[in-house]
PDB file of C-alpha atoms and ligand atoms in Angstrom:
ATOM      1  CA  MET A  61     -31.708  -8.595 -21.239  1.00 86.00           C
ATOM      2  CA  THR A  62     -27.999  -9.029 -20.530  1.00 97.00           C
ATOM      3  CA  ASP A  63     -26.266  -5.640 -20.067  1.00 98.00           C
ATOM      4  CA  ARG A  64     -23.277  -5.152 -22.353  1.00 98.00           C
ATOM      5  CA  TYR A  65     -19.914  -3.694 -21.338  1.00 98.00           C
ATOM      6  CA  ALA A  66     -16.542  -3.602 -23.081  1.00 98.00           C
ATOM      7  CA  VAL A  67     -12.970  -2.410 -22.904  1.00 98.00           C
ATOM      8  CA  PHE A  68     -11.633  -0.325 -25.801  1.00 98.00           C
ATOM      9  CA  GLY A  69      -7.919  -0.213 -26.548  1.00 96.00           C
ATOM     10  CA  ASN A  70      -5.313  -0.661 -29.247  1.00 96.00           C
ATOM     11  CA  PRO A  71      -3.892  -3.231 -28.774  1.00 94.00           C
ATOM     12  CA  VAL A  72      -6.495  -4.884 -26.548  1.00 96.00           C
ATOM     13  CA  SER A  73      -6.348  -8.651 -27.106  1.00 95.00           C
ATOM     14  CA  HIS A  74      -3.971  -9.040 -24.113  1.00 92.00           C
ATOM     15  CA  SER A  75      -6.452  -7.322 -21.748  1.00 95.00           C
ATOM     16  CA  LYS A  76      -7.362  -9.168 -18.564  1.00 97.00           C
ATOM     17  CA  SER A  77     -10.451  -6.987 -18.039  1.00 98.00           C
ATOM     18  CA  PRO A  78     -12.976  -9.394 -19.671  1.00 98.00           C
ATOM     19  CA  ARG A  79     -11.852 -12.169 -17.313  1.00 98.00           C
ATOM     20  CA  ILE A  80     -11.903  -9.859 -14.272  1.00 98.00           C
ATOM     21  CA  HIS A  81     -15.416  -8.575 -14.988  1.00 98.00           C
ATOM     22  CA  ALA A  82     -16.702 -12.068 -15.777  1.00 98.00           C
ATOM     23  CA  LEU A  83     -15.476 -13.164 -12.328  1.00 98.00           C
ATOM     24  CA  PHE A  84     -17.044 -10.077 -10.694  1.00 98.00           C
ATOM     25  CA  ALA A  85     -20.379 -10.713 -12.487  1.00 98.00           C
ATOM     26  CA  ARG A  86     -20.446 -14.359 -11.430  1.00 98.00           C
ATOM     27  CA  GLN A  87     -19.590 -13.468  -7.831  1.00 98.00           C
ATOM     28  CA  THR A  88     -22.284 -10.752  -7.539  1.00 98.00           C
ATOM     29  CA  GLY A  89     -24.944 -12.441  -9.710  1.00 98.00           C
ATOM     30  CA  GLU A  90     -25.080  -9.541 -12.180  1.00 98.00           C
ATOM     31  CA  ASP A  91     -26.478 -10.291 -15.638  1.00 98.00           C
ATOM     32  CA  MET A  92     -23.854  -8.676 -17.851  1.00 98.00           C
ATOM     33  CA  SER A  93     -21.393  -9.395 -20.618  1.00 98.00           C
ATOM     34  CA  TYR A  94     -17.970  -7.794 -21.100  1.00 98.00           C
ATOM     35  CA  GLU A  95     -15.817  -7.995 -24.217  1.00 98.00           C
ATOM     36  CA  ALA A  96     -12.520  -6.578 -25.501  1.00 98.00           C
ATOM     37  CA  LEU A  97     -13.026  -4.340 -28.551  1.00 98.00           C
ATOM     38  CA  LEU A  98     -10.152  -3.173 -30.730  1.00 98.00           C
ATOM     39  CA  ALA A  99     -10.703   0.403 -31.926  1.00 98.00           C
ATOM     40  CA  PRO A 100      -8.652   1.855 -34.784  1.00 98.00           C
ATOM     41  CA  THR A 101      -6.177   4.440 -33.453  1.00 97.00           C
ATOM     42  CA  ASP A 102      -8.154   7.168 -35.264  1.00 98.00           C
ATOM     43  CA  GLY A 103     -11.564   5.642 -34.594  1.00 98.00           C
ATOM     44  CA  PHE A 104     -12.129   5.425 -30.849  1.00 98.00           C
ATOM     45  CA  VAL A 105     -14.958   7.976 -30.626  1.00 98.00           C
ATOM     46  CA  ALA A 106     -16.905   6.372 -33.507  1.00 98.00           C
ATOM     47  CA  ALA A 107     -16.421   2.902 -31.983  1.00 98.00           C
ATOM     48  CA  ALA A 108     -17.537   3.997 -28.508  1.00 98.00           C
ATOM     49  CA  ARG A 109     -20.605   5.825 -29.866  1.00 98.00           C
ATOM     50  CA  ALA A 110     -21.548   2.826 -32.030  1.00 98.00           C
ATOM     51  CA  PHE A 111     -21.292   0.542 -28.990  1.00 98.00           C
ATOM     52  CA  ALA A 112     -23.507   2.891 -26.951  1.00 98.00           C
ATOM     53  CA  SER A 113     -26.080   3.151 -29.801  1.00 97.00           C
ATOM     54  CA  ALA A 114     -26.211  -0.654 -29.976  1.00 97.00           C
ATOM     55  CA  GLY A 115     -27.225  -0.743 -26.297  1.00 97.00           C
ATOM     56  CA  GLY A 116     -23.819  -0.826 -24.572  1.00 98.00           C
ATOM     57  CA  ARG A 117     -24.153   0.343 -20.962  1.00 98.00           C
ATOM     58  CA  GLY A 118     -20.555   1.226 -20.211  1.00 98.00           C
ATOM     59  CA  ALA A 119     -16.933   0.741 -21.149  1.00 98.00           C
ATOM     60  CA  ASN A 120     -13.405   0.777 -19.871  1.00 98.00           C
ATOM     61  CA  VAL A 121     -10.810   2.601 -21.889  1.00 97.00           C
ATOM     62  CA  THR A 122      -7.137   1.761 -22.051  1.00 94.00           C
ATOM     63  CA  VAL A 123      -4.024   2.869 -23.953  1.00 91.00           C
ATOM     64  CA  PRO A 124      -4.051   5.019 -26.080  1.00 93.00           C
ATOM     65  CA  PHE A 125      -7.585   6.382 -25.718  1.00 96.00           C
ATOM     66  CA  LYS A 126      -7.894   7.697 -22.137  1.00 95.00           C
ATOM     67  CA  GLU A 127      -7.505  11.373 -23.082  1.00 93.00           C
ATOM     68  CA  GLU A 128      -9.966  11.021 -25.967  1.00 97.00           C
ATOM     69  CA  ALA A 129     -12.405   9.352 -23.580  1.00 98.00           C
ATOM     70  CA  TRP A 130     -12.041  12.377 -21.284  1.00 97.00           C
ATOM     71  CA  ARG A 131     -13.069  14.659 -24.173  1.00 98.00           C
ATOM     72  CA  LEU A 132     -15.903  12.319 -25.200  1.00 98.00           C
ATOM     73  CA  ALA A 133     -17.582  12.428 -21.777  1.00 98.00           C
ATOM     74  CA  ASP A 134     -20.422  14.947 -21.337  1.00 98.00           C
ATOM     75  CA  ARG A 135     -19.947  14.877 -17.547  1.00 98.00           C
ATOM     76  CA  ARG A 136     -16.932  13.788 -15.487  1.00 98.00           C
ATOM     77  CA  SER A 137     -16.247  12.890 -11.860  1.00 96.00           C
ATOM     78  CA  PRO A 138     -13.967  15.339 -10.013  1.00 91.00           C
ATOM     79  CA  ARG A 139     -11.160  12.733  -9.968  1.00 92.00           C
ATOM     80  CA  ALA A 140     -11.417  12.275 -13.747  1.00 94.00           C
ATOM     81  CA  GLU A 141     -11.582  16.034 -14.244  1.00 93.00           C
ATOM     82  CA  VAL A 142      -8.203  16.630 -12.572  1.00 91.00           C
ATOM     83  CA  ALA A 143      -6.590  13.504 -14.030  1.00 92.00           C
ATOM     84  CA  GLY A 144      -7.319  14.701 -17.584  1.00 92.00           C
ATOM     85  CA  ALA A 145      -7.964  11.065 -18.503  1.00 93.00           C
ATOM     86  CA  VAL A 146     -10.970   8.730 -18.310  1.00 96.00           C
ATOM     87  CA  ASN A 147     -10.792   4.939 -17.988  1.00 97.00           C
ATOM     88  CA  THR A 148     -14.475   4.307 -17.232  1.00 98.00           C
ATOM     89  CA  LEU A 149     -17.466   5.425 -19.304  1.00 98.00           C
ATOM     90  CA  GLU A 150     -21.136   5.027 -18.503  1.00 98.00           C
ATOM     91  CA  PHE A 151     -23.694   5.468 -21.274  1.00 98.00           C
ATOM     92  CA  GLY A 152     -27.034   6.733 -19.955  1.00 96.00           C
ATOM     93  CA  PRO A 153     -30.101   8.717 -20.956  1.00 94.00           C
ATOM     94  CA  ASP A 154     -28.367  11.918 -19.750  1.00 93.00           C
ATOM     95  CA  GLY A 155     -25.351  11.364 -21.967  1.00 97.00           C
ATOM     96  CA  ILE A 156     -21.891   9.957 -21.323  1.00 98.00           C
ATOM     97  CA  PHE A 157     -20.378  10.004 -17.830  1.00 98.00           C
ATOM     98  CA  GLY A 158     -16.601   9.663 -17.478  1.00 98.00           C
ATOM     99  CA  ASP A 159     -14.646   8.553 -14.415  1.00 98.00           C
ATOM    100  CA  ASN A 160     -11.054   7.628 -13.620  1.00 96.00           C
ATOM    101  CA  THR A 161     -10.684   4.703 -11.226  1.00 97.00           C
ATOM    102  CA  ASP A 162      -6.913   4.129 -11.608  1.00 96.00           C
ATOM    103  CA  GLY A 163      -5.875   6.198  -8.578  1.00 96.00           C
ATOM    104  CA  ALA A 164      -8.524   4.691  -6.320  1.00 97.00           C
ATOM    105  CA  GLY A 165      -7.395   1.250  -7.516  1.00 98.00           C
ATOM    106  CA  LEU A 166      -3.785   1.941  -6.600  1.00 98.00           C
ATOM    107  CA  VAL A 167      -4.625   3.344  -3.163  1.00 98.00           C
ATOM    108  CA  ARG A 168      -6.948   0.425  -2.384  1.00 98.00           C
ATOM    109  CA  ASP A 169      -4.313  -2.100  -3.460  1.00 98.00           C
ATOM    110  CA  LEU A 170      -1.700  -0.390  -1.284  1.00 98.00           C
ATOM    111  CA  LYS A 171      -3.921  -0.122   1.781  1.00 98.00           C
ATOM    112  CA  SER A 172      -6.204  -3.167   1.662  1.00 97.00           C
ATOM    113  CA  ASN A 173      -4.088  -5.785  -0.092  1.00 98.00           C
ATOM    114  CA  LEU A 174      -0.539  -4.766   0.805  1.00 98.00           C
ATOM    115  CA  GLY A 175      -1.149  -3.184   4.232  1.00 97.00           C
ATOM    116  CA  CYS A 176       0.778  -0.068   3.205  1.00 97.00           C
ATOM    117  CA  ASP A 177      -0.703   3.186   4.459  1.00 96.00           C
ATOM    118  CA  VAL A 178       0.242   6.282   2.479  1.00 97.00           C
ATOM    119  CA  ALA A 179      -0.510   8.640   5.372  1.00 96.00           C
ATOM    120  CA  GLY A 180       2.641  10.012   6.965  1.00 97.00           C
ATOM    121  CA  ARG A 181       4.934   8.241   4.461  1.00 97.00           C
ATOM    122  CA  ARG A 182       7.604   9.745   2.221  1.00 98.00           C
ATOM    123  CA  VAL A 183       6.362   8.871  -1.262  1.00 98.00           C
ATOM    124  CA  LEU A 184       8.270   8.943  -4.545  1.00 98.00           C
ATOM    125  CA  LEU A 185       6.300   8.699  -7.781  1.00 98.00           C
ATOM    126  CA  LEU A 186       8.399   7.819 -10.841  1.00 98.00           C
ATOM    127  CA  GLY A 187       6.964   8.993 -14.175  1.00 97.00           C
ATOM    128  CA  ALA A 188       4.810  11.868 -15.346  1.00 95.00           C
ATOM    129  CA  GLY A 189       2.679  10.221 -18.044  1.00 90.00           C
ATOM    130  CA  GLY A 190      -1.012   9.321 -17.973  1.00 86.00           C
ATOM    131  CA  ALA A 191      -0.733   6.715 -15.217  1.00 91.00           C
ATOM    132  CA  ALA A 192       1.229   9.033 -12.910  1.00 94.00           C
ATOM    133  CA  ARG A 193      -1.236  11.846 -13.556  1.00 92.00           C
ATOM    134  CA  GLY A 194      -4.170   9.670 -12.538  1.00 92.00           C
ATOM    135  CA  VAL A 195      -2.711   8.736  -9.153  1.00 95.00           C
ATOM    136  CA  VAL A 196      -1.303  12.074  -7.909  1.00 94.00           C
ATOM    137  CA  LEU A 197      -4.513  13.398  -6.346  1.00 93.00           C
ATOM    138  CA  PRO A 198      -5.650  10.118  -4.701  1.00 94.00           C
ATOM    139  CA  LEU A 199      -2.141   9.789  -3.189  1.00 96.00           C
ATOM    140  CA  LEU A 200      -2.129  13.392  -1.921  1.00 95.00           C
ATOM    141  CA  LEU A 201      -5.571  12.963  -0.380  1.00 92.00           C
ATOM    142  CA  GLU A 202      -4.154  10.143   1.762  1.00 95.00           C
ATOM    143  CA  GLY A 203      -1.870  12.674   3.508  1.00 94.00           C
ATOM    144  CA  PRO A 204       1.691  11.514   2.802  1.00 97.00           C
ATOM    145  CA  GLU A 205       4.502  13.330   4.617  1.00 97.00           C
ATOM    146  CA  GLU A 206       5.862  14.267   1.184  1.00 97.00           C
ATOM    147  CA  LEU A 207       5.324  13.422  -2.466  1.00 98.00           C
ATOM    148  CA  PHE A 208       8.107  13.863  -5.000  1.00 98.00           C
ATOM    149  CA  ILE A 209       7.425  13.209  -8.690  1.00 98.00           C
ATOM    150  CA  ALA A 210      10.572  12.284 -10.656  1.00 98.00           C
ATOM    151  CA  ASN A 211      10.638  11.891 -14.407  1.00 98.00           C
ATOM    152  CA  ARG A 212      13.169  11.374 -17.210  1.00 98.00           C
ATOM    153  CA  SER A 213      11.933  14.658 -18.731  1.00 98.00           C
ATOM    154  CA  ALA A 214      12.364  16.687 -15.546  1.00 98.00           C
ATOM    155  CA  GLU A 215      10.281  19.679 -16.622  1.00 98.00           C
ATOM    156  CA  LYS A 216       7.239  17.435 -17.165  1.00 97.00           C
ATOM    157  CA  ALA A 217       7.381  16.280 -13.533  1.00 98.00           C
ATOM    158  CA  ALA A 218       7.961  19.835 -12.295  1.00 98.00           C
ATOM    159  CA  ARG A 219       4.929  21.044 -14.281  1.00 97.00           C
ATOM    160  CA  LEU A 220       2.762  18.222 -12.949  1.00 96.00           C
ATOM    161  CA  ALA A 221       3.761  19.032  -9.364  1.00 97.00           C
ATOM    162  CA  VAL A 222       2.993  22.739  -9.791  1.00 95.00           C
ATOM    163  CA  GLU A 223      -0.363  21.936 -11.368  1.00 93.00           C
ATOM    164  CA  PHE A 224      -1.411  19.758  -8.422  1.00 92.00           C
ATOM    165  CA  ALA A 225       0.060  22.142  -5.834  1.00 91.00           C
ATOM    166  CA  ARG A 226      -2.254  24.846  -7.223  1.00 88.00           C
ATOM    167  CA  LEU A 227      -5.438  22.794  -7.612  1.00 84.00           C
ATOM    168  CA  PRO A 228      -8.334  25.218  -7.190  1.00 75.00           C
ATOM    169  CA  GLY A 229     -10.803  24.525  -4.374  1.00 72.00           C
ATOM    170  CA  CYS A 230      -8.661  21.764  -2.906  1.00 73.00           C
ATOM    171  CA  ALA A 231      -6.802  22.404   0.371  1.00 76.00           C
ATOM    172  CA  LEU A 232      -4.285  19.579   0.146  1.00 81.00           C
ATOM    173  CA  PRO A 233      -2.345  18.618   3.276  1.00 79.00           C
ATOM    174  CA  VAL A 234       0.926  18.466   1.321  1.00 90.00           C
ATOM    175  CA  LYS A 235       2.149  20.125  -1.886  1.00 92.00           C
ATOM    176  CA  PRO A 236       3.938  17.806  -4.317  1.00 96.00           C
ATOM    177  CA  GLN A 237       7.418  18.600  -5.628  1.00 97.00           C
ATOM    178  CA  GLY A 238       8.770  17.465  -8.974  1.00 98.00           C
ATOM    179  CA  GLY A 239      11.963  17.218 -10.997  1.00 98.00           C
ATOM    180  CA  GLY A 240      14.482  14.900 -12.628  1.00 98.00           C
ATOM    181  CA  PHE A 241      16.124  11.724 -11.380  1.00 98.00           C
ATOM    182  CA  GLY A 242      19.260  13.774 -10.639  1.00 97.00           C
ATOM    183  CA  GLU A 243      17.406  15.540  -7.825  1.00 98.00           C
ATOM    184  CA  LEU A 244      17.005  12.286  -5.912  1.00 98.00           C
ATOM    185  CA  ALA A 245      20.623  12.126  -4.740  1.00 97.00           C
ATOM    186  CA  GLY A 246      20.791  11.600  -0.974  1.00 96.00           C
ATOM    187  CA  ALA A 247      17.011  11.156  -0.568  1.00 97.00           C
ATOM    188  CA  SER A 248      15.185   8.054   0.623  1.00 98.00           C
ATOM    189  CA  TYR A 249      11.507   7.109   0.516  1.00 98.00           C
ATOM    190  CA  ASP A 250       9.155   4.684   2.273  1.00 98.00           C
ATOM    191  CA  LEU A 251       6.994   4.082  -0.792  1.00 98.00           C
ATOM    192  CA  ILE A 252       8.343   4.226  -4.344  1.00 98.00           C
ATOM    193  CA  ILE A 253       5.798   3.818  -7.134  1.00 98.00           C
ATOM    194  CA  ASN A 254       7.062   3.172 -10.636  1.00 98.00           C
ATOM    195  CA  ALA A 255       4.541   4.697 -13.050  1.00 97.00           C
ATOM    196  CA  THR A 256       7.021   4.813 -15.948  1.00 96.00           C
ATOM    197  CA  SER A 257       6.836   2.395 -18.832  1.00 93.00           C
ATOM    198  CA  ALA A 258      10.613   1.756 -18.597  1.00 96.00           C
ATOM    199  CA  GLY A 259       9.921  -1.863 -17.588  1.00 95.00           C
ATOM    200  CA  LEU A 260       8.302  -2.531 -20.959  1.00 91.00           C
ATOM    201  CA  GLN A 261      11.706  -1.883 -22.556  1.00 95.00           C
ATOM    202  CA  ASP A 262      13.591  -3.657 -19.741  1.00 97.00           C
ATOM    203  CA  ALA A 263      15.279  -0.305 -19.068  1.00 98.00           C
ATOM    204  CA  ARG A 264      16.923   0.368 -15.725  1.00 97.00           C
ATOM    205  CA  LEU A 265      15.977   3.625 -13.977  1.00 98.00           C
ATOM    206  CA  PRO A 266      18.861   5.826 -12.745  1.00 97.00           C
ATOM    207  CA  LEU A 267      17.917   5.590  -9.063  1.00 97.00           C
ATOM    208  CA  PRO A 268      20.604   6.522  -6.525  1.00 95.00           C
ATOM    209  CA  LEU A 269      21.762   4.009  -3.954  1.00 87.00           C
ATOM    210  CA  GLY A 270      19.869   4.464  -0.715  1.00 95.00           C
ATOM    211  CA  ILE A 271      16.620   5.621  -2.344  1.00 98.00           C
ATOM    212  CA  PHE A 272      14.774   2.668  -0.779  1.00 98.00           C
ATOM    213  CA  ALA A 273      14.420   3.384   2.958  1.00 97.00           C
ATOM    214  CA  ALA A 274      14.548   0.470   5.394  1.00 96.00           C
ATOM    215  CA  GLY A 275      11.199  -1.349   5.253  1.00 96.00           C
ATOM    216  CA  SER A 276      10.150   0.457   2.079  1.00 98.00           C
ATOM    217  CA  LEU A 277       7.682  -0.823  -0.510  1.00 98.00           C
ATOM    218  CA  ALA A 278       8.610  -0.696  -4.206  1.00 98.00           C
ATOM    219  CA  TYR A 279       5.439  -0.727  -6.292  1.00 98.00           C
ATOM    220  CA  GLU A 280       5.738  -1.481 -10.009  1.00 98.00           C
ATOM    221  CA  MET A 281       2.562  -0.517 -11.890  1.00 97.00           C
ATOM    222  CA  LEU A 282       3.362  -2.952 -14.675  1.00 95.00           C
ATOM    223  CA  TYR A 283       2.312  -6.554 -14.144  1.00 94.00           C
ATOM    224  CA  GLY A 284       3.053  -9.888 -15.720  1.00 91.00           C
ATOM    225  CA  ARG A 285       6.823  -9.430 -15.883  1.00 93.00           C
ATOM    226  CA  ASP A 286       9.784  -8.914 -13.620  1.00 96.00           C
ATOM    227  CA  THR A 287      11.264  -5.479 -14.337  1.00 98.00           C
ATOM    228  CA  PRO A 288      14.708  -3.947 -13.646  1.00 98.00           C
ATOM    229  CA  PHE A 289      12.986  -1.642 -11.090  1.00 98.00           C
ATOM    230  CA  MET A 290      11.746  -4.674  -9.147  1.00 98.00           C
ATOM    231  CA  ALA A 291      15.227  -6.220  -9.303  1.00 98.00           C
ATOM    232  CA  GLN A 292      16.839  -2.958  -8.104  1.00 97.00           C
ATOM    233  CA  ALA A 293      14.470  -2.849  -5.127  1.00 98.00           C
ATOM    234  CA  ARG A 294      14.835  -6.514  -4.280  1.00 97.00           C
ATOM    235  CA  ALA A 295      18.640  -6.223  -4.353  1.00 97.00           C
ATOM    236  CA  VAL A 296      18.553  -3.781  -1.430  1.00 96.00           C
ATOM    237  CA  GLY A 297      15.955  -5.724   0.557  1.00 96.00           C
ATOM    238  CA  ALA A 298      12.885  -3.619  -0.254  1.00 97.00           C
ATOM    239  CA  ARG A 299       9.457  -5.230  -0.399  1.00 98.00           C
ATOM    240  CA  VAL A 300       8.237  -5.514  -4.000  1.00 98.00           C
ATOM    241  CA  ALA A 301       4.722  -5.535  -5.496  1.00 98.00           C
ATOM    242  CA  ASP A 302       3.474  -5.460  -9.069  1.00 98.00           C
ATOM    243  CA  GLY A 303       0.412  -3.695 -10.530  1.00 98.00           C
ATOM    244  CA  LEU A 304      -1.923  -6.687 -10.830  1.00 98.00           C
ATOM    245  CA  GLY A 305      -3.737  -5.712  -7.627  1.00 98.00           C
ATOM    246  CA  MET A 306      -4.189  -2.167  -8.947  1.00 98.00           C
ATOM    247  CA  LEU A 307      -5.625  -3.548 -12.180  1.00 98.00           C
ATOM    248  CA  VAL A 308      -8.221  -5.617 -10.316  1.00 98.00           C
ATOM    249  CA  GLU A 309      -9.019  -2.808  -7.843  1.00 98.00           C
ATOM    250  CA  GLN A 310      -9.553  -0.193 -10.585  1.00 98.00           C
ATOM    251  CA  ALA A 311     -11.851  -2.716 -12.296  1.00 98.00           C
ATOM    252  CA  ALA A 312     -13.789  -3.225  -9.045  1.00 98.00           C
ATOM    253  CA  GLU A 313     -14.210   0.534  -8.743  1.00 98.00           C
ATOM    254  CA  ALA A 314     -15.531   0.685 -12.344  1.00 98.00           C
ATOM    255  CA  PHE A 315     -17.880  -2.227 -11.573  1.00 98.00           C
ATOM    256  CA  PHE A 316     -19.195  -0.226  -8.609  1.00 98.00           C
ATOM    257  CA  VAL A 317     -19.786   2.822 -10.844  1.00 98.00           C
ATOM    258  CA  TRP A 318     -21.830   0.679 -13.252  1.00 98.00           C
ATOM    259  CA  ARG A 319     -23.584  -1.804 -10.977  1.00 98.00           C
ATOM    260  CA  GLY A 320     -23.533  -0.210  -7.497  1.00 98.00           C
ATOM    261  CA  LYS A 321     -21.952  -3.368  -6.051  1.00 98.00           C
ATOM    262  CA  ARG A 322     -18.429  -3.872  -4.701  1.00 97.00           C
ATOM    263  CA  PRO A 323     -17.061  -7.280  -5.661  1.00 98.00           C
ATOM    264  CA  GLU A 324     -14.574  -9.080  -3.463  1.00 98.00           C
ATOM    265  CA  THR A 325     -11.213  -8.580  -5.139  1.00 98.00           C
ATOM    266  CA  GLY A 326      -8.990 -11.012  -3.204  1.00 98.00           C
ATOM    267  CA  PRO A 327     -10.230 -14.195  -4.928  1.00 98.00           C
ATOM    268  CA  VAL A 328     -10.033 -12.513  -8.338  1.00 98.00           C
ATOM    269  CA  ILE A 329      -6.420 -11.403  -7.791  1.00 98.00           C
ATOM    270  CA  ALA A 330      -5.599 -14.942  -6.639  1.00 97.00           C
ATOM    271  CA  ALA A 331      -7.267 -16.441  -9.741  1.00 98.00           C
ATOM    272  CA  LEU A 332      -5.294 -14.147 -12.057  1.00 97.00           C
ATOM    273  CA  ARG A 333      -2.037 -15.106 -10.350  1.00 95.00           C
ATOM    274  CA  GLN A 334      -2.604 -18.781 -11.182  1.00 93.00           C
ATOM    275  CA  PRO A 335      -0.227 -19.803 -13.989  1.00 83.00           C
TER     276      PRO A 335
HETATM  277  P1  NDP B 189       2.830   7.067 -20.759  1.00 55.44           P
HETATM  278  O1  NDP B 189       3.351   6.698 -22.096  1.00 55.44           O
HETATM  279  O2  NDP B 189       1.772   8.110 -20.624  1.00 55.44           O
HETATM  280  O3  NDP B 189       4.088   7.587 -19.852  1.00 55.44           O
HETATM  281  C1  NDP B 189       5.293   6.885 -19.841  1.00 55.44           C
HETATM  282  C2  NDP B 189       6.185   7.404 -18.713  1.00 55.44           C
HETATM  283  O4  NDP B 189       7.317   6.536 -18.616  1.00 55.44           O
HETATM  284  C3  NDP B 189       6.737   8.815 -18.938  1.00 55.44           C
HETATM  285  O5  NDP B 189       6.867   9.449 -17.702  1.00 55.44           O
HETATM  286  C4  NDP B 189       8.114   8.529 -19.571  1.00 55.44           C
HETATM  287  O6  NDP B 189       9.067   9.566 -19.349  1.00 55.44           O
HETATM  288  C5  NDP B 189       8.525   7.308 -18.772  1.00 55.44           C
HETATM  289  N1  NDP B 189       9.504   6.460 -19.468  1.00 55.44           N
HETATM  290  C6  NDP B 189       9.332   5.716 -20.573  1.00 55.44           C
HETATM  291  N2  NDP B 189      10.459   5.044 -20.885  1.00 55.44           N
HETATM  292  C7  NDP B 189      11.375   5.372 -19.924  1.00 55.44           C
HETATM  293  C8  NDP B 189      12.729   4.991 -19.699  1.00 55.44           C
HETATM  294  N3  NDP B 189      13.372   4.142 -20.510  1.00 55.44           N
HETATM  295  N4  NDP B 189      13.351   5.519 -18.635  1.00 55.44           N
HETATM  296  C9  NDP B 189      12.723   6.382 -17.800  1.00 55.44           C
HETATM  297  N5  NDP B 189      11.441   6.777 -17.961  1.00 55.44           N
HETATM  298  C10 NDP B 189      10.771   6.269 -19.031  1.00 55.44           C
HETATM  299  O7  NDP B 189       2.400   5.687 -20.089  1.00 55.44           O
HETATM  300  P2  NDP B 189       1.332   5.489 -18.910  1.00 55.44           P
HETATM  301  O8  NDP B 189       1.585   6.560 -17.910  1.00 55.44           O
HETATM  302  O9  NDP B 189      -0.038   5.334 -19.466  1.00 55.44           O
HETATM  303  O10 NDP B 189       1.727   4.041 -18.312  1.00 55.44           O
HETATM  304  C11 NDP B 189       2.894   3.866 -17.507  1.00 55.44           C
HETATM  305  C12 NDP B 189       2.963   2.437 -17.001  1.00 55.44           C
HETATM  306  O11 NDP B 189       1.943   2.178 -16.048  1.00 55.44           O
HETATM  307  C13 NDP B 189       2.784   1.409 -18.113  1.00 55.44           C
HETATM  308  O12 NDP B 189       3.792   0.444 -17.956  1.00 55.44           O
HETATM  309  C14 NDP B 189       1.415   0.829 -17.865  1.00 55.44           C
HETATM  310  O13 NDP B 189       1.348  -0.530 -18.267  1.00 55.44           O
HETATM  311  C15 NDP B 189       1.277   0.968 -16.355  1.00 55.44           C
HETATM  312  N6  NDP B 189      -0.134   1.063 -15.910  1.00 55.44           N
HETATM  313  C16 NDP B 189      -0.636   0.115 -15.053  1.00 55.44           C
HETATM  314  C17 NDP B 189      -1.949   0.175 -14.606  1.00 55.44           C
HETATM  315  C18 NDP B 189      -2.474  -0.884 -13.675  1.00 55.44           C
HETATM  316  O14 NDP B 189      -3.690  -0.952 -13.475  1.00 55.44           O
HETATM  317  N7  NDP B 189      -1.627  -1.689 -13.063  1.00 55.44           N
HETATM  318  C19 NDP B 189      -2.858   1.258 -15.018  1.00 55.44           C
HETATM  319  C20 NDP B 189      -2.232   2.226 -15.895  1.00 55.44           C
HETATM  320  C21 NDP B 189      -0.921   2.095 -16.319  1.00 55.44           C
HETATM  321  P3  NDP B 189       9.187  10.824 -20.367  1.00 55.44           P
HETATM  322  O15 NDP B 189       8.096  11.772 -19.978  1.00 55.44           O
HETATM  323  O16 NDP B 189      10.533  11.374 -20.098  1.00 55.44           O
HETATM  324  O17 NDP B 189       9.003  10.281 -21.752  1.00 55.44           O
END
């Protein structure tokens, strides 16, 4: 029987995940279906449980349900545990397993698709919301020279940095720092990752001149639109990438959790970039 998977979100009709997983399934010969399911904002848990009871094998979870998915899981991977958010659920006889593949997706996109190693680089992470939270540990584990988290609400970034600097049982090679955009004056970074949602509102981030070091990569987690952050970076000659590769890589990581197979992501990214 065909194994059923889904992505839950609200809204969800725009999601590219059904197309991505259909391409993965075709490529690997897996007998599975994958659909986008709209859950009411106050009805995610009921919807996910109903899907599992009807034979669903697993699900992705997107905005705004990742924290609820974390609470729903009976067991969590260490990376989901520290992220405080789950984007991948697996329904099995031992209950619900929760994972977070966003950070692994970002790191794989940076390293494998964009040829940008994090090790030894000065890294600036913009934003302190769910997406930023999910990528802090995977970035730190790569061994950057430094990681600064800057956010509009400065205290949120400072709190996030302290939390990850004090992670129990984890001897990290570098401790992150955090604060407001005002603290960036005079600094420059090799890799700047925009994990804010400012681009959705076409809002320009207050980044000081000189923040993009020579040869730096500006990574915008949003995809499907050109944002003021990308324009700011391009104007000073930085290399620019959007988050489509991260989206496909986090999906590949979820596919691996469910099916134990790693699909080839390059052709899928190329297919999604076709107009
Ligand atoms: P959240 O709502 O959790 O966080 C939003 C963040 O953006 C906060 O840090 C907020 O700052 C900041 N922000 C919002 N508006 C502005 C603004 N005008 N100026 C400066 N900062 C602003 O969202 P998520 O963390 O879940 O998502 C962030 C982005 O990442 C989204 O655009 C999302 O689409 C993208 N994303 C991409 C993925 C991919 O696979 N490519 C995966 C996950 C997310 P404050 O705290 O001050 O409010």
